[in-house]
Amino acid sequence: MTVSRVLRNRGDVSDATRARVLEAAKRLGYVPNKIAGALASSRVNLVAVVIPSLSNQVFPEVMTGITSVLDDTPLQPVVGVTNYLPEREEAVLYEMLSWRPTGVIIAGLEHTEAAIAMLRGAGIPVVEVMDVDGAPVDSVVGISHRRAGRMMAQEILQAGYRRIGFMGTKMPLDHRARKRFEGFTDALAKAGVEIADRQFYSGGSGIAKGREMTEAMLNRTPDLDFIYYSNDMIGAGGLLHCMTHGIDVPGRIGLAGFNGMEIVDGFPLRLATMDSCRLEIGREAARIIAEHADAAGTPGAGAGERIELQPTLSLGDTLRRG
Amino acid sequence: MTVSRVLRNRGDVSDATRARVLEAAKRLGYVPNKIAGALASSRVNLVAVVIPSLSNQVFPEVMTGITSVLDDTPLQPVVGVTNYLPEREEAVLYEMLSWRPTGVIIAGLEHTEAAIAMLRGAGIPVVEVMDVDGAPVDSVVGISHRRAGRMMAQEILQAGYRRIGFMGTKMPLDHRARKRFEGFTDALAKAGVEIADRQFYSGGSGIAKGREMTEAMLNRTPDLDFIYYSNDMIGAGGLLHCMTHGIDVPGRIGLAGFNGMEIVDGFPLRLATMDSCRLEIGREAARIIAEHADAAGTPGAGAGERIELQPTLSLGDTLRRG
DNA sequence: ATGAAAGCGCTAACAG
DNA sequence: CTGTTAGCGCTTTCAT
């Protein structure tokens, strides 16, 4: 009836009635039932966001990018967390799709077959984010982690370092970290250099862990002249170890991390790192969904965009110039 | 019809039919429409979580606590971010309530009148989290920030520090930080001590900011013998400044932060801090909602629990023993 | 153990 | 401009 029109500012309604309805709604503390509305209109202003974790700083930042764009639209993000488990991802995705969202933003390109089938069949725009090394279902926005690994390797080699160690999480399911590692070792191999030491750890990536492990690695392989960390947090830990033990960085040993996190700017010596463009990734992904929101539900709802962002490498103070 | 029964494992269905239905569902890639389901059953397995920000580490951790409990239930969290703006909070809340969630977890005790009215009228369990200093709508789980500020002040005084500085964000809307500050200055006042210097900054709480501001404050008020930071991030920055400038901590100057964040354990000198129990807060809040999920919608849906957690103070290495 | 029928609270077309 | 009428895709209840 008319009430519906008023509440949605649609159709022609006289100011008098409008006022009357509004007043009544406020007085009754009326909150419309979106469930019924969505069912009737088959329009749901929700965007499903599926990410592996909230503990890893990186994802909240992607979320921030997403939110900043969606805030100017009627769309609202809904977050699902998978803990890096493919089966959780499948379950979370199923759950979210059953609410018939306007679009999906999902981290990574690796999903179970069932998950891919669901994404394909959903008939809504899908944006896979963070990574571009693989075959997307629909749109994709991210960086090439393989390339990022290669770039860092080249920079390190060019600076003259040769006894290079690597430190990263033992997460076979963190495909992006794996791809960086692969790109890194590939580029080294091309120059005839092999990783001199490596350490894969499990559990969170804290500064404390970076300190301990760096100390251990340096004890084990004293002639290392570089350590590449799979993220800035453990990298910061390594840097802290060197700083407090009077180890000359980047002279005696060079260090580099990954992500371009805020913490890097906090240290008196800035860790070499590579920006992973996560704010931008979130923004672009949200933009794609927003632009194709109307298409949701219609055949060919996808956007099929492919946006590869270019991470910038910053040498900071821990990687001497080549 | 029967299909519905199979998909929800309800009622008696013969194994043969069940198998047939399941097979067909899989083959067609059928995803049930929860919108219709929710409308028909007026049961929605969503828990609205309303928080001020995702950039502030603290909230993702609360989320992690919430998720860890809800994962064992059919309930799913849905996050809304308010950016510390009361009007955004109101809008986000309205939006979320219109989906008729099973419960609401919302940060803080300060809300607009309209928001409070909505929470009251929603007829579902509401848990206000993080803070217990105030009047809750229904349940509340958190710590007393006023008390936390007082405790830290007492500890500092007892250790013999007298020229005390304070550093915190300039956010009139961050009520918890404000309450800590009030508790802190109150306790000092009781001992006849006044804050010797203070600095309220705007923008994010980075380590870099902590370094700069500590340097500035120390230049401005050279005889300070203690700085209390409103969070561990800027505290870590301050500590870093002291470490790299050969300032004796905790002899020449003592330092303390707040939150008990992971970064504290990463430094060779552990910052004095106070655990804000955020994982536990998330868990308890989720538990309350889960336990009262069935009551949602019925009159008297609230749980009315009040859980005040006790933050533990750790002196670390930057606050000498009293 | 299965089918049929009546809504859930809205929106979308159409009449007045 | 405002009221009426069908559904949206499920769950629920009641028959069979």
XYZ file of C-alpha atoms (C1' of nucleotides) in Angstrom:
676
model
C 0.000 0.000 0.000
C 0.891 3.624 0.242
C 3.027 3.099 3.294
C 5.502 1.102 1.282
C 5.778 3.924 -1.237
C 6.497 6.506 1.393
C 9.142 4.479 3.122
C 10.983 3.945 -0.107
C 10.411 7.416 -1.587
C 8.841 5.947 -4.654
C 5.885 6.851 -6.745
C 3.855 9.936 -6.159
C 2.609 10.502 -2.702
C 1.133 13.689 -1.370
C 3.152 15.508 1.222
C 0.318 15.292 3.675
C 0.037 11.520 3.563
C 3.795 11.162 3.506
C 4.090 13.179 6.677
C 1.334 11.228 8.305
C 2.935 7.903 7.489
C 6.373 9.025 8.598
C 5.022 10.274 11.850
C 3.201 7.039 12.545
C 6.252 4.980 11.627
C 8.427 6.883 14.044
C 5.869 6.746 16.797
C 5.470 3.000 16.475
C 9.221 2.520 16.200
C 8.508 0.739 12.959
C 11.454 -1.003 11.341
C 10.578 -2.458 7.937
C 11.137 -6.151 7.416
C 13.782 -6.442 4.732
C 13.254 -10.138 4.542
C 9.788 -9.714 3.186
C 10.914 -6.814 1.043
C 13.757 -8.767 -0.440
C 11.553 -11.738 -1.136
C 8.993 -9.638 -2.913
C 11.410 -7.550 -4.921
C 14.203 -10.098 -5.251
C 16.583 -7.274 -4.533
C 19.049 -7.646 -1.690
C 21.456 -4.838 -0.962
C 24.054 -7.101 0.607
C 27.531 -7.826 -0.687
C 29.087 -11.053 0.527
C 32.737 -10.708 1.482
C 34.570 -13.963 2.090
C 38.039 -13.768 3.616
C 40.374 -16.218 5.328
C 40.946 -14.348 8.557
C 40.510 -11.168 10.505
C 43.652 -11.628 12.583
C 45.854 -11.003 9.625
C 45.793 -7.187 9.486
C 45.655 -7.368 5.729
C 42.028 -8.374 5.483
C 40.567 -5.714 7.720
C 42.325 -3.257 5.442
C 40.734 -4.735 2.356
C 37.438 -4.465 4.223
C 38.136 -0.821 4.907
C 38.611 -0.249 1.191
C 35.388 -2.065 0.412
C 33.434 -0.173 3.039
C 34.719 3.185 1.905
C 33.158 2.633 -1.508
C 29.978 0.884 -0.448
C 29.242 3.639 2.049
C 28.204 5.815 -0.875
C 25.785 3.210 -2.151
C 22.811 1.401 -0.678
C 24.962 -1.728 -0.520
C 26.196 -3.250 2.697
C 29.062 -5.698 3.170
C 28.540 -8.939 5.038
C 31.706 -10.698 6.144
C 32.369 -14.399 6.320
C 35.603 -15.845 7.665
C 37.041 -19.150 6.460
C 40.181 -19.610 8.575
C 42.034 -20.627 5.412
C 40.013 -23.851 5.241
C 38.542 -24.740 1.843
C 35.669 -26.637 3.420
C 34.860 -23.690 5.670
C 34.977 -21.471 2.625
C 32.513 -23.699 0.862
C 30.170 -23.672 3.851
C 30.433 -19.926 4.367
C 29.837 -19.281 0.696
C 26.803 -21.533 0.622
C 25.407 -19.771 3.632
C 25.957 -16.340 2.147
C 24.660 -17.176 -1.305
C 21.495 -18.485 0.229
C 20.764 -14.879 1.158
C 20.948 -13.971 -2.511
C 23.415 -11.099 -2.181
C 23.979 -8.521 -4.899
C 27.566 -9.605 -5.391
C 30.430 -11.591 -3.937
C 33.944 -10.502 -3.099
C 36.131 -13.446 -2.225
C 39.826 -13.714 -1.431
C 41.989 -15.790 -3.695
C 41.542 -17.778 -6.848
C 41.751 -21.237 -5.321
C 38.411 -22.697 -4.323
C 36.823 -26.116 -4.153
C 35.020 -27.313 -7.247
C 31.724 -26.983 -5.463
C 32.527 -23.410 -4.468
C 33.379 -22.505 -8.029
C 30.169 -24.086 -9.254
C 28.210 -22.058 -6.733
C 29.921 -18.831 -7.742
C 29.282 -19.572 -11.404
C 25.675 -20.448 -10.821
C 24.838 -17.569 -8.518
C 24.091 -15.228 -11.396
C 25.666 -12.278 -9.646
C 28.934 -10.404 -10.099
C 31.837 -12.180 -8.428
C 35.160 -10.515 -7.715
C 38.107 -12.601 -6.618
C 40.630 -10.411 -4.851
C 44.246 -10.185 -3.702
C 45.754 -12.420 -6.360
C 45.727 -12.479 -10.149
C 47.832 -15.603 -10.782
C 45.177 -18.017 -11.961
C 41.834 -18.348 -13.683
C 39.082 -16.200 -12.209
C 35.417 -17.145 -12.180
C 34.379 -13.670 -13.222
C 36.244 -10.498 -12.260
C 39.565 -10.355 -10.470
C 41.514 -7.561 -8.820
C 44.841 -7.997 -7.119
C 48.529 -8.228 -7.648
C 50.726 -10.989 -8.997
C 52.416 -12.522 -6.003
C 54.654 -14.599 -8.192
C 55.856 -11.452 -9.838
C 56.234 -9.737 -6.467
C 58.519 -12.555 -5.313
C 60.546 -12.310 -8.480
C 60.904 -8.555 -8.230
C 62.181 -8.747 -4.712
C 64.668 -11.471 -5.651
C 66.011 -9.404 -8.509
C 66.410 -6.365 -6.314
C 68.272 -8.385 -3.706
C 70.578 -9.956 -6.250
C 71.278 -6.641 -7.868
C 72.331 -5.248 -4.519
C 74.917 -7.997 -4.383
C 73.488 -10.242 -1.696
C 74.106 -13.947 -2.334
C 73.600 -15.942 0.877
C 69.874 -15.559 1.128
C 67.500 -17.003 3.718
C 63.707 -17.173 3.652
C 61.182 -17.176 6.452
C 57.459 -17.740 6.039
C 54.387 -19.394 7.478
C 53.880 -23.111 7.112
C 50.494 -22.722 5.489
C 50.072 -24.821 2.409
C 46.706 -23.138 2.010
C 48.040 -19.607 1.947
C 48.409 -19.647 -1.805
C 49.588 -16.094 -2.058
C 52.525 -16.657 0.283
C 53.357 -19.797 -1.632
C 53.316 -18.006 -4.964
C 55.589 -15.286 -3.644
C 58.002 -17.927 -2.445
C 57.914 -19.682 -5.795
C 58.485 -16.489 -7.718
C 61.301 -15.630 -5.353
C 63.156 -18.937 -5.669
C 62.567 -19.055 -9.418
C 64.213 -15.693 -9.931
C 67.114 -16.685 -7.696
C 67.521 -19.969 -9.566
C 67.690 -18.091 -12.841
C 70.729 -16.301 -11.450
C 72.184 -19.564 -10.218
C 71.481 -18.748 -6.590
C 69.844 -21.115 -4.182
C 68.143 -20.319 -0.890
C 70.814 -20.777 1.781
C 68.374 -21.398 4.620
C 64.652 -21.450 5.095
C 62.230 -21.665 7.947
C 58.510 -22.289 7.804
C 56.706 -21.696 11.035
C 53.170 -22.263 12.134
C 50.924 -20.069 14.259
C 50.498 -16.329 14.079
C 52.984 -13.943 12.547
C 54.089 -11.910 15.483
C 57.083 -9.698 15.962
C 58.229 -11.965 18.770
C 58.297 -14.919 16.435
C 60.339 -12.949 13.939
C 62.912 -12.121 16.576
C 63.322 -15.648 17.851
C 63.426 -17.239 14.456
C 65.864 -14.732 13.074
C 68.187 -15.360 15.962
C 67.887 -19.116 15.427
C 68.487 -18.863 11.714
C 71.460 -16.592 12.141
C 72.961 -19.036 14.601
C 72.385 -21.916 12.257
C 73.635 -20.202 9.141
C 75.936 -17.424 10.289
C 77.083 -16.407 6.827
C 73.621 -15.344 5.630
C 73.723 -11.873 4.154
C 69.991 -11.481 3.536
C 66.672 -12.650 4.915
C 63.413 -12.341 2.994
C 60.362 -12.519 5.231
C 56.957 -13.447 3.954
C 55.409 -10.559 5.845
C 56.318 -7.306 7.526
C 55.446 -8.457 11.018
C 58.068 -11.149 11.296
C 60.350 -8.918 9.247
C 59.987 -6.227 11.891
C 60.877 -8.834 14.489
C 64.010 -9.729 12.556
C 64.952 -6.084 12.248
C 64.440 -5.601 15.957
C 66.749 -8.522 16.662
C 69.467 -7.021 14.507
C 69.013 -3.556 15.998
C 69.297 -4.769 19.564
C 72.249 -7.013 18.825
C 74.280 -4.414 17.025
C 74.112 -6.249 13.735
C 74.750 -3.837 10.897
C 71.742 -3.560 8.589
C 71.923 -3.412 5.610
C 75.718 -3.796 5.590
C 76.286 -7.076 7.361
C 72.834 -8.361 6.480
C 69.909 -7.082 4.447
C 66.251 -7.613 5.287
C 62.961 -7.375 3.440
C 59.347 -8.102 4.224
C 56.076 -7.914 2.373
C 52.814 -5.975 2.547
C 53.831 -2.409 3.141
C 52.245 -2.368 6.567
C 52.069 0.614 8.801
C 54.520 -0.819 11.294
C 57.340 -0.425 8.788
C 57.109 3.351 9.039
C 57.335 3.183 12.792
C 60.844 1.853 13.034
C 63.916 4.065 12.958
C 65.226 1.789 10.223
C 62.560 1.257 7.575
C 62.221 -2.334 6.452
C 62.380 -2.936 2.713
C 58.946 -4.093 1.624
C 56.436 -4.230 -1.149
C 53.050 -2.658 -0.940
C 50.259 -5.150 -1.505
C 47.706 -2.482 -2.509
C 45.014 -3.832 -0.237
C 43.053 -0.629 0.206
C 42.978 -0.173 -3.528
C 42.007 -3.789 -4.032
C 39.053 -3.375 -1.708
C 37.982 -0.188 -3.438
C 38.162 -1.587 -6.941
C 36.335 -4.745 -5.982
C 33.545 -2.773 -4.369
C 33.354 -0.483 -7.373
C 32.894 -3.430 -9.725
C 30.094 -4.835 -7.606
C 28.427 -1.460 -7.257
C 28.553 -0.809 -10.981
C 26.976 -4.136 -11.796
C 24.516 -4.242 -8.959
C 21.531 -3.840 -11.275
C 22.632 -6.745 -13.417
C 22.476 -9.129 -10.474
C 20.065 -11.924 -11.192
C 19.945 -11.360 -14.922
C 21.851 -13.765 -17.149
C 25.398 -12.615 -17.809
C 25.503 -10.744 -14.551
C 29.289 -10.895 -14.342
C 31.581 -8.012 -15.161
C 34.592 -9.989 -16.265
C 37.022 -7.243 -15.354
C 40.640 -8.058 -14.708
C 42.601 -5.499 -12.745
C 46.212 -6.198 -11.972
C 47.619 -3.644 -9.576
C 51.337 -2.943 -9.505
C 52.892 -3.204 -6.080
C 55.639 -0.693 -5.455
C 58.871 -1.879 -3.963
C 60.376 0.330 -1.319
C 63.973 -0.300 -0.384
C 63.640 1.439 2.958
C 66.856 1.318 4.944
C 67.393 -2.411 5.111
C 68.243 -3.248 1.519
C 71.245 -1.440 0.130
C 70.927 0.035 -3.338
C 72.179 -2.133 -6.202
C 6.611 -30.150 0.614
C 8.837 -33.093 1.213
C 11.898 -31.410 -0.233
C 11.863 -28.859 2.495
C 11.760 -31.611 5.091
C 14.772 -33.377 3.652
C 16.884 -30.276 3.381
C 16.303 -29.452 7.001
C 16.441 -33.022 8.337
C 13.040 -32.629 9.850
C 10.024 -34.810 10.095
C 9.984 -38.377 8.921
C 11.179 -38.998 5.433
C 12.037 -42.362 3.979
C 15.686 -42.925 3.178
C 14.871 -43.573 -0.439
C 13.124 -40.263 -1.002
C 15.733 -38.442 1.048
C 18.489 -39.806 -1.175
C 16.576 -38.908 -4.302
C 16.014 -35.352 -3.175
C 19.590 -34.866 -2.102
C 20.850 -36.155 -5.405
C 18.603 -33.852 -7.376
C 19.568 -30.879 -5.236
C 23.233 -31.469 -5.829
C 22.774 -32.044 -9.530
C 20.898 -28.807 -9.988
C 23.287 -26.904 -7.780
C 20.300 -25.925 -5.707
C 20.928 -23.337 -3.019
C 17.880 -22.757 -0.814
C 16.565 -19.252 -0.533
C 17.010 -18.231 3.085
C 15.016 -15.107 2.490
C 11.901 -17.078 1.842
C 12.783 -19.481 4.606
C 13.301 -16.735 7.108
C 10.094 -15.023 6.114
C 8.083 -18.175 6.514
C 9.636 -19.315 9.748
C 10.551 -15.918 11.164
C 13.828 -17.439 12.217
C 17.048 -15.784 11.097
C 20.353 -17.281 12.106
C 22.215 -14.007 11.890
C 23.863 -12.117 14.727
C 24.387 -8.413 14.112
C 27.766 -7.157 15.290
C 28.157 -3.388 15.346
C 31.644 -2.017 15.924
C 33.314 1.368 15.413
C 36.200 0.275 13.221
C 38.162 -2.553 11.730
C 41.434 -0.634 11.587
C 41.791 -0.689 15.309
C 43.192 -4.197 15.875
C 41.034 -4.532 18.919
C 37.781 -5.083 17.101
C 38.920 -7.823 14.753
C 40.029 -9.633 17.899
C 36.615 -9.284 19.473
C 35.226 -10.619 16.205
C 37.562 -13.584 16.428
C 36.201 -14.365 19.874
C 32.637 -14.085 18.607
C 33.308 -16.262 15.586
C 35.021 -18.946 17.639
C 31.841 -19.470 19.626
C 29.297 -19.017 16.850
C 31.149 -21.519 14.683
C 29.723 -24.269 16.845
C 26.181 -23.018 16.357
C 24.016 -22.373 13.320
C 24.467 -18.658 14.007
C 26.475 -16.392 11.738
C 27.892 -12.969 12.541
C 27.183 -10.004 10.288
C 29.452 -7.022 10.813
C 28.549 -3.368 10.577
C 31.122 -0.596 10.971
C 30.251 2.821 12.351
C 33.525 4.759 12.173
C 32.856 6.044 15.686
C 29.962 8.149 14.377
C 26.711 7.970 16.367
C 24.615 8.728 13.310
C 26.371 5.994 11.341
C 25.744 3.664 14.216
C 22.084 4.485 14.143
C 21.889 3.882 10.407
C 23.848 0.649 10.541
C 21.746 -0.622 13.389
C 18.521 0.205 11.584
C 19.758 -1.587 8.526
C 20.775 -4.667 10.473
C 17.645 -4.842 12.593
C 15.553 -4.746 9.485
C 16.953 -8.198 8.751
C 15.498 -9.411 12.031
C 18.681 -10.968 13.411
C 18.697 -13.413 16.312
C 20.711 -11.053 18.474
C 22.826 -7.917 18.533
C 26.343 -7.414 19.812
C 27.257 -3.762 19.863
C 30.352 -1.956 21.112
C 29.967 0.520 23.920
C 27.181 1.786 26.110
C 26.754 5.180 24.503
C 24.169 5.310 21.743
C 21.706 7.793 20.350
C 18.257 7.779 21.841
C 16.839 6.372 18.656
C 19.406 3.574 18.670
C 18.530 2.668 22.219
C 14.844 2.666 21.370
C 15.508 0.337 18.450
C 17.549 -2.018 20.599
C 14.846 -2.038 23.244
C 12.101 -2.625 20.755
C 13.831 -5.291 18.723
C 12.704 -8.063 21.037
C 15.984 -9.911 20.738
C 18.930 -10.348 23.077
C 21.294 -7.373 22.976
C 24.825 -7.471 24.331
C 26.790 -4.276 24.708
C 30.474 -5.039 24.819
C 33.884 -3.653 25.790
C 32.738 -1.364 28.542
C 30.699 -1.772 31.718
C 30.709 1.818 32.985
C 27.135 2.813 32.287
C 23.575 1.581 31.935
C 23.127 -1.292 29.512
C 20.029 -1.893 27.439
C 20.071 -5.594 28.183
C 23.261 -7.612 28.723
C 26.751 -6.205 28.986
C 30.195 -7.768 28.953
C 33.408 -5.852 29.223
C 35.819 -4.226 31.574
C 35.653 -1.008 33.545
C 37.874 1.420 31.733
C 37.580 3.933 34.506
C 38.868 1.346 36.903
C 41.607 0.334 34.457
C 42.817 3.943 34.360
C 42.750 4.138 38.122
C 44.651 0.905 38.568
C 47.391 2.007 36.256
C 47.682 5.352 38.024
C 47.988 3.662 41.395
C 50.655 1.323 40.120
C 52.625 4.213 38.679
C 52.381 6.256 41.843
C 53.370 3.312 43.960
C 56.487 2.868 41.864
C 57.394 6.407 42.810
C 56.858 8.222 39.516
C 55.518 11.751 39.958
C 56.049 13.743 36.753
C 53.535 11.958 34.616
C 52.545 12.637 31.027
C 49.592 11.302 29.038
C 49.180 10.648 25.353
C 45.942 9.628 23.660
C 43.731 10.084 20.622
C 41.659 13.204 20.222
C 38.417 11.334 19.842
C 35.641 12.683 21.972
C 33.578 9.775 20.726
C 35.963 7.093 21.887
C 34.250 6.830 25.234
C 36.422 4.027 26.507
C 39.634 5.982 26.019
C 37.981 8.935 27.688
C 36.917 6.886 30.682
C 40.396 5.480 31.100
C 41.782 8.981 31.066
C 39.259 10.143 33.615
C 39.956 7.220 35.904
C 43.647 7.858 35.518
C 43.560 11.553 36.377
C 41.092 10.959 39.210
C 43.404 8.510 40.897
C 46.356 10.832 40.429
C 44.361 13.732 41.834
C 43.517 11.708 44.899
C 47.243 11.451 45.537
C 47.685 15.148 44.897
C 49.409 14.566 41.584
C 48.509 16.356 38.381
C 49.271 15.348 34.821
C 52.498 17.165 33.953
C 51.935 17.126 30.202
C 49.353 15.747 27.825
C 48.943 15.330 24.113
C 45.848 14.407 22.191
C 46.425 13.536 18.586
C 44.127 12.772 15.707
C 44.450 10.158 13.012
C 45.501 6.542 13.367
C 47.503 5.169 16.248
C 50.721 4.136 14.602
C 54.082 3.344 16.070
C 55.531 6.203 14.040
C 53.176 8.645 15.694
C 54.179 7.357 19.108
C 57.843 7.946 18.349
C 57.408 11.480 17.084
C 55.068 12.557 19.803
C 57.155 11.067 22.555
C 60.180 12.913 21.282
C 58.193 16.123 21.138
C 56.763 15.689 24.603
C 60.126 14.864 26.088
C 61.579 17.982 24.528
C 58.750 20.070 25.835
C 58.720 18.642 29.344
C 62.172 17.182 29.910
C 61.601 16.274 33.537
C 58.803 13.788 32.855
C 59.484 10.494 34.549
C 56.522 8.603 33.154
C 54.281 8.511 30.080
C 50.945 6.710 30.005
C 49.771 5.950 26.482
C 46.157 5.274 25.645
C 47.142 2.268 23.574
C 50.033 -0.119 23.043
C 50.749 0.996 19.500
C 51.791 4.519 20.326
C 53.305 3.137 23.521
C 55.505 0.863 21.436
C 56.509 3.904 19.407
C 57.478 5.706 22.587
C 59.468 2.746 23.768
C 61.221 2.547 20.448
C 62.166 6.200 20.736
C 63.679 5.631 24.159
C 65.482 2.491 23.079
C 67.114 4.120 20.097
C 68.055 7.247 22.020
C 69.655 5.458 24.908
C 67.073 6.674 27.367
C 67.006 4.412 30.371
C 63.633 2.683 30.747
C 62.273 2.275 33.375
C 64.967 4.108 35.341
C 65.014 7.535 33.769
C 61.447 7.227 32.536
C 58.684 4.657 32.851
C 56.163 3.813 30.136
C 52.818 2.075 29.967
C 50.235 1.394 27.321
C 46.871 -0.300 27.168
C 45.281 -3.345 25.536
C 47.786 -6.116 26.004
C 48.420 -6.344 22.282
C 50.653 -8.881 20.667
C 53.225 -6.294 19.696
C 54.188 -5.845 23.342
C 55.648 -9.336 23.453
C 57.698 -8.636 20.387
C 59.942 -6.014 21.888
C 63.085 -6.810 23.825
C 61.729 -4.550 26.548
C 58.141 -5.435 27.311
C 55.852 -2.443 27.657
C 53.764 -2.290 30.817
C 50.160 -2.716 29.773
C 46.765 -3.931 30.760
C 44.962 -6.700 28.986
C 41.582 -5.594 27.678
C 40.186 -9.148 27.493
C 38.821 -8.704 24.015
C 38.855 -12.360 22.985
C 37.016 -13.250 26.154
C 34.593 -10.399 25.630
C 33.752 -11.689 22.174
C 33.311 -15.207 23.435
C 31.052 -14.287 26.314
C 28.918 -12.028 24.174
C 28.459 -14.748 21.579
C 27.655 -17.267 24.286
C 24.903 -15.052 25.671
C 23.347 -14.643 22.262
C 23.618 -18.337 21.470
C 22.019 -19.322 24.752
C 19.085 -17.031 24.220
C 18.673 -17.581 20.523
C 15.377 -19.388 20.946
C 13.927 -16.573 22.981
C 14.414 -14.123 20.115
C 11.119 -12.632 19.114
C 9.297 -13.641 22.265
C 8.584 -10.971 24.873
C 11.355 -10.699 27.443
C 13.912 -11.939 24.967
C 16.785 -10.285 26.779
C 19.229 -12.094 28.999
C 20.112 -9.219 31.266
C 23.521 -10.633 32.135
C 26.246 -8.384 33.402
C 29.770 -9.689 33.077
C 32.618 -7.518 34.241
C 35.940 -8.983 33.263
C 39.051 -8.156 35.259
C 41.909 -6.868 33.165
C 45.302 -7.995 34.384
C 48.036 -5.446 34.698
C 51.453 -6.539 33.528
C 54.382 -4.416 34.570
C 56.582 -5.743 31.788
C 59.995 -4.100 31.808
C 58.998 -0.478 31.521
C 57.405 0.173 34.889
C 59.651 -0.446 37.854
C 58.194 -2.333 40.775
C 56.788 -0.265 43.592
C 5.547 -41.076 5.038
C 3.942 -37.703 1.773
C 0.940 -34.096 -0.371
C -1.957 -29.776 -0.223
C -2.937 -25.343 1.321
C -2.314 -21.230 3.828
C 0.319 -17.651 4.881
C 5.107 -14.871 6.482
C 5.343 -8.995 5.243
C 6.450 -6.968 1.695
C 6.638 -5.061 -3.627
C 4.782 -4.571 -8.223
C 1.529 -4.191 -11.202
C -2.859 -2.497 -12.034
C -7.376 0.020 -11.004
C -9.779 3.487 -9.524
C -2.483 10.298 -6.000
C -4.209 6.098 -3.373
C -6.241 1.412 -2.822
C -6.385 -3.534 -4.491
C -4.548 -7.730 -5.837
C -1.172 -11.229 -6.697
C 2.605 -13.436 -5.753
C 8.133 -13.894 -3.990
C 9.924 -19.316 -2.045
C 9.770 -21.081 1.714
C 7.686 -23.341 6.483
C 3.777 -24.968 8.958
C -0.213 -27.238 9.728
C -3.461 -30.311 8.479
C -5.044 -34.193 5.505
C -4.344 -38.133 3.468
